CSV table of C-alpha atoms in Angstrom, one decimal:
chain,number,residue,atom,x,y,z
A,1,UNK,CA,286.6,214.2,-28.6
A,2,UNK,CA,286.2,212.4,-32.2
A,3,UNK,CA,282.6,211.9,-33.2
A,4,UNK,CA,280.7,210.3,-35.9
A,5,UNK,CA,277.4,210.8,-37.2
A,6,UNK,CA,275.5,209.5,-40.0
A,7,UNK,CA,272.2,210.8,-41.3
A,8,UNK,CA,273.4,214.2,-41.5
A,9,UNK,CA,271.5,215.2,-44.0
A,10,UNK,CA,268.1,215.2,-42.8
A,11,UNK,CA,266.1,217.2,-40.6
A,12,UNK,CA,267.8,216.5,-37.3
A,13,UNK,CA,271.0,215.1,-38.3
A,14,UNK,CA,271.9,218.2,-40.0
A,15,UNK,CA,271.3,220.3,-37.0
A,16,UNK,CA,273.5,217.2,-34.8
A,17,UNK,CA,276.1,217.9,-36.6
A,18,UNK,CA,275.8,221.7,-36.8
A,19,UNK,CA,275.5,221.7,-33.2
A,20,UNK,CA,278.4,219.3,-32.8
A,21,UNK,CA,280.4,221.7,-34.8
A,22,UNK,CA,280.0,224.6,-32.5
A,23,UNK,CA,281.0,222.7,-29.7
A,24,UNK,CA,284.3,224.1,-28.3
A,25,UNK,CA,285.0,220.5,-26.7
A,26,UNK,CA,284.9,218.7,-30.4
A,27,UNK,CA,287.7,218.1,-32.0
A,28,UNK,CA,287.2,216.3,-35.0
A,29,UNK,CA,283.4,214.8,-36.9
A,30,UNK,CA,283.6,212.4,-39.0
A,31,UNK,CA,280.4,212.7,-41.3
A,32,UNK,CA,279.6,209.4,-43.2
A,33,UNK,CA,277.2,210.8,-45.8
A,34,UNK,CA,276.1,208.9,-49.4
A,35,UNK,CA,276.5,212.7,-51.5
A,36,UNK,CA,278.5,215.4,-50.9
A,37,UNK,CA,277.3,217.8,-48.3
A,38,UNK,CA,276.9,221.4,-49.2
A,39,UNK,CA,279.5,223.0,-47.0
A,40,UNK,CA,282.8,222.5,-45.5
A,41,UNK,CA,284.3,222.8,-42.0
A,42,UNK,CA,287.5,223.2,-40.3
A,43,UNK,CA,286.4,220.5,-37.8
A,44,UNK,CA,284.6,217.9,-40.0
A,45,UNK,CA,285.9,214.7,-41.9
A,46,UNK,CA,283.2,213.5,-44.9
A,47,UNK,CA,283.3,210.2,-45.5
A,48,UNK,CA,281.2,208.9,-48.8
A,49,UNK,CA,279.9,205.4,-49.0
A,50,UNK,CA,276.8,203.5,-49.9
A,51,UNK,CA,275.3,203.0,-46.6
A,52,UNK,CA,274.5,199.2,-47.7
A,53,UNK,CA,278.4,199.0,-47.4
A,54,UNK,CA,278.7,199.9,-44.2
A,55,UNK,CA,279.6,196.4,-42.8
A,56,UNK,CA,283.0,197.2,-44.8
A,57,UNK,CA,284.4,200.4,-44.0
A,58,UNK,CA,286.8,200.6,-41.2
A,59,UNK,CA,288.5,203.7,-40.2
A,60,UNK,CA,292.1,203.6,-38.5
A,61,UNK,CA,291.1,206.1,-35.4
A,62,UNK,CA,288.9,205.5,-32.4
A,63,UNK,CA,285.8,207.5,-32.5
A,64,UNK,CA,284.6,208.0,-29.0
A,65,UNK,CA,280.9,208.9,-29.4
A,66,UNK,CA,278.4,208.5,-32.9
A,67,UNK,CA,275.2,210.2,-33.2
A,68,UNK,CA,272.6,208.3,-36.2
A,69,UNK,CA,269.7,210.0,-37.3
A,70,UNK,CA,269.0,207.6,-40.5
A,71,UNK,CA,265.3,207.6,-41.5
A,72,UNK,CA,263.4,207.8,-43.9
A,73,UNK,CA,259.2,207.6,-45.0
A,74,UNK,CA,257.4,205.3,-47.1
A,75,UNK,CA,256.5,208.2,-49.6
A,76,UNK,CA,260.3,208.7,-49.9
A,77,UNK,CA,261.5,205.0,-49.7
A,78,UNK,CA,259.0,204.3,-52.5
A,79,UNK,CA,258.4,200.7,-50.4
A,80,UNK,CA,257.8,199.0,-47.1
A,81,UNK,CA,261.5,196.4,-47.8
A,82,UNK,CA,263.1,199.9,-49.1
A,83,UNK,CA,262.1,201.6,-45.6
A,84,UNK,CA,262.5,199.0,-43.5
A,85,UNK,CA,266.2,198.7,-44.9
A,86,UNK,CA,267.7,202.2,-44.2
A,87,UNK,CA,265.4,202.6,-40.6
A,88,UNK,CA,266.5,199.4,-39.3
A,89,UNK,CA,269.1,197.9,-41.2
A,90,UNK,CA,271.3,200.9,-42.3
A,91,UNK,CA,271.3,201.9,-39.1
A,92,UNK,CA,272.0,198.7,-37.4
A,93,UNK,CA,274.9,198.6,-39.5
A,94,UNK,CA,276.1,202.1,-38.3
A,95,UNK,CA,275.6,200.6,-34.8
A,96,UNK,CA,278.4,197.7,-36.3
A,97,UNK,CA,281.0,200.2,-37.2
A,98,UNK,CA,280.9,201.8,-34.4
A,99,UNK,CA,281.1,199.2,-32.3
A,100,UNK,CA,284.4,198.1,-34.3
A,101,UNK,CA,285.5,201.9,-33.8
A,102,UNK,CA,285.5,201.6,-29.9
A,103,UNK,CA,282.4,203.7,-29.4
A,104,UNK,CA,281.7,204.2,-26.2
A,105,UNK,CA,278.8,206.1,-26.0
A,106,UNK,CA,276.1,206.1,-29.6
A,107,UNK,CA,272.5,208.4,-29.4
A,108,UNK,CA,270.0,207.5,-31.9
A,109,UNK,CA,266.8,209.0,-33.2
A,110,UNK,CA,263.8,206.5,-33.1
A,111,UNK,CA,260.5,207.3,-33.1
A,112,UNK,CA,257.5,207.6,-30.2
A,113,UNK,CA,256.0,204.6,-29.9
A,114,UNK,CA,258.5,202.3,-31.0
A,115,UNK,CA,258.4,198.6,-30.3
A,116,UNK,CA,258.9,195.9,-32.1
A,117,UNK,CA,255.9,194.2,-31.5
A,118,UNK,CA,253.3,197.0,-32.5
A,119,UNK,CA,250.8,196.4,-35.5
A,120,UNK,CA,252.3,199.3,-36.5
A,121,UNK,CA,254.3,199.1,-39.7
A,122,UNK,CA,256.5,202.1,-38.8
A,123,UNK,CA,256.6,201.7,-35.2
A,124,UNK,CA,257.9,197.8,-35.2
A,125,UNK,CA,260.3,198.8,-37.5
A,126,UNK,CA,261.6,201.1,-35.4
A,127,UNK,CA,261.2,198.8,-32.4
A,128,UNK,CA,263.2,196.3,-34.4
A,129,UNK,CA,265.8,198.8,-35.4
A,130,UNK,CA,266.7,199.4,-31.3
A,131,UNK,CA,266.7,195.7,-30.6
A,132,UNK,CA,269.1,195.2,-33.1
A,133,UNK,CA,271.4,198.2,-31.8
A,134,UNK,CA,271.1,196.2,-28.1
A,135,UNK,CA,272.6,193.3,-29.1
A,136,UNK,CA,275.6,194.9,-29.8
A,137,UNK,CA,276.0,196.0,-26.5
A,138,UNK,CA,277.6,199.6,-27.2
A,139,UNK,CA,278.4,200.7,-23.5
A,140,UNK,CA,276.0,203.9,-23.5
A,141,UNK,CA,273.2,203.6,-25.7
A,142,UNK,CA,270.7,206.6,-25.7
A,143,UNK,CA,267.3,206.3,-27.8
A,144,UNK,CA,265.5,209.8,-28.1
A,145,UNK,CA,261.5,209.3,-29.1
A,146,UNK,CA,260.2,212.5,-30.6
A,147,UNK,CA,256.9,212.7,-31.5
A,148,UNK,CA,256.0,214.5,-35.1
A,149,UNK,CA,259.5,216.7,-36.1
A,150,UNK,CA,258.9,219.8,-37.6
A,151,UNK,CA,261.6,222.4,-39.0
A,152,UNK,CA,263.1,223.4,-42.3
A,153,UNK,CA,263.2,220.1,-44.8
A,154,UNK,CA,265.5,220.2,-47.9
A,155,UNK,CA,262.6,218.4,-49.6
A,156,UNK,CA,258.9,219.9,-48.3
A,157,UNK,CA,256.0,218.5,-50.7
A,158,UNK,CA,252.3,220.5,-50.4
A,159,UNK,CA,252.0,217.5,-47.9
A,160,UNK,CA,254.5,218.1,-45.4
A,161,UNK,CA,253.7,221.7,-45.2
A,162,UNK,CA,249.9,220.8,-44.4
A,163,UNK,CA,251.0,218.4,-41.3
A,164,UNK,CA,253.6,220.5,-40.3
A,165,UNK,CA,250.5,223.2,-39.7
A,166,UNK,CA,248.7,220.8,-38.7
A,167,UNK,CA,250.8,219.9,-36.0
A,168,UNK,CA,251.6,223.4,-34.7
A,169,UNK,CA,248.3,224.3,-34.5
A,170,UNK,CA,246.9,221.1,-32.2
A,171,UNK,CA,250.4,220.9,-30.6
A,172,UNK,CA,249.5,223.6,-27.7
A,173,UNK,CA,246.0,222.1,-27.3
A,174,UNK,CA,247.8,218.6,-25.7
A,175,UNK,CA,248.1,218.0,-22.1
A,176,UNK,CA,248.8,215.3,-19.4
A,177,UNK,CA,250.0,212.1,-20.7
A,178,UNK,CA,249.1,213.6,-24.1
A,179,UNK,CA,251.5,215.9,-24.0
A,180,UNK,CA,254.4,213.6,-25.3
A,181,UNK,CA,252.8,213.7,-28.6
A,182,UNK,CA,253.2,217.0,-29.3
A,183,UNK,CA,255.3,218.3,-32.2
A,184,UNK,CA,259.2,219.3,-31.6
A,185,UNK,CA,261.5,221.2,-33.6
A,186,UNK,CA,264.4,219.2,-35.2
A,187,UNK,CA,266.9,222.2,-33.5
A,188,UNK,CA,265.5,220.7,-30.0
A,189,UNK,CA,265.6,217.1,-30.4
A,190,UNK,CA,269.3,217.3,-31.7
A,191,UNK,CA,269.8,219.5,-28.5
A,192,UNK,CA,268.7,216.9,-26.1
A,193,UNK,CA,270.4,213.5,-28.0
A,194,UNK,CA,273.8,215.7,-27.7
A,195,UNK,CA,273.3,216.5,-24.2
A,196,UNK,CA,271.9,213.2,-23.0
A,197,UNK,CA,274.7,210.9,-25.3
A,198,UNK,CA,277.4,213.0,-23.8
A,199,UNK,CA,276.0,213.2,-20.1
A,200,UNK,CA,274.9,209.8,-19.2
A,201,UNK,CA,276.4,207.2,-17.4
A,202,UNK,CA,276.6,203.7,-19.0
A,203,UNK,CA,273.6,201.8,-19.8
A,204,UNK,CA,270.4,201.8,-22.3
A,205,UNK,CA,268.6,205.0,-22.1
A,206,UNK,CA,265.3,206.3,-23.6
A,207,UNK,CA,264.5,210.1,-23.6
């Protein structure tokens, strides 16, 4: 099988793709990335290109499944427009080349809580981000809603080390319905996309 995945050079893309990589049934990954990645793989095709060309790129192969794990935070993105652009519309315009590229099946990392209706800056953005994918009407979408990721970050301010602590401290004390909102490892979410993506049967999904 051909894949594609985009975002692979964040938290949970990277270990998509790793996994991905590993997998005795993939044959090929094409990896559309803005810089250079740091390694190279029998298996794996890097593509570079501005993500706000997207809408352009064509690619003479079907791909038959695409993983996106685009995101980004409004320290990083430096602004709410900048944010709202590679969450929602980067990866709506992933969602567009792949639907050009006969995906049939696409998994994509939102966020817990998404809708895109909520007060919540971060949350409707992400709501708006899987209305968008909808409309194109990929055959098998799949929508994974972790809670707070933690795992090894290429870029970890004083900040992110204090949540991340933060969050595997509390994590064990949740329960019940609260229980969703406990911190995951990147390695598990990946993990579960992959599985679901490739298992399930046409239709929208949410895991």
């Amino acid at each position: 099988m051909t894949i594609c995945i985009s975002g692979a050079s964040g938290l949970v893309g990277n270990e998509i793709l790793i996994q991905l990589l590993n997998n005795p049934g993939t044959e090929k990954v094409l990896v559309l990335v803005r810089n250079p990645l740091s390694f190279g793989h029998p298996k794996m095709q890097v593509v570079l290109v501005p993500f706000d060309q997207l809408d352009q790129l064509e690619v003479a192969e079907k791909i038959d499944f695409a993983f996106c794990a685009l995101g980004t935070t409004l320290r990083k993105a430096g602004s709410k427009a900048r944010q709202q652009e590679i969450d929602r519309d980067y990866v709506t315009a992933f969602g567009r080349f792949c639907k050009r590229a006969g995906v049939r099946k696409i998994g994509i990392v939102s966020s817990i809580g998404a809708n895109e209706k909520s007060s919540n800056f971060y949350l409707r953005t992400k709501g708006e981000m899987e209305a968008s994918i909808l409309q194109l009407e990929i055959p098998t979408t799949v929508f994974i809603r972790p809670s707070f990721l933690i795992g090894p970050r290429k870029e970890r301010s004083f900040g992110d080390r204090l949540i991340q602590g933060f969050a595997l401290i509390i994590s064990p004390l949740l329960f019940g319905k609260a229980r969703k909102y406990k911190a995951i490892h990147g390695s598990k979410v990946a993990q579960k996309l992959i599985e679901s993506t490739l298992s399930e049967s046409p239709g929208v999904h949410y895991i």
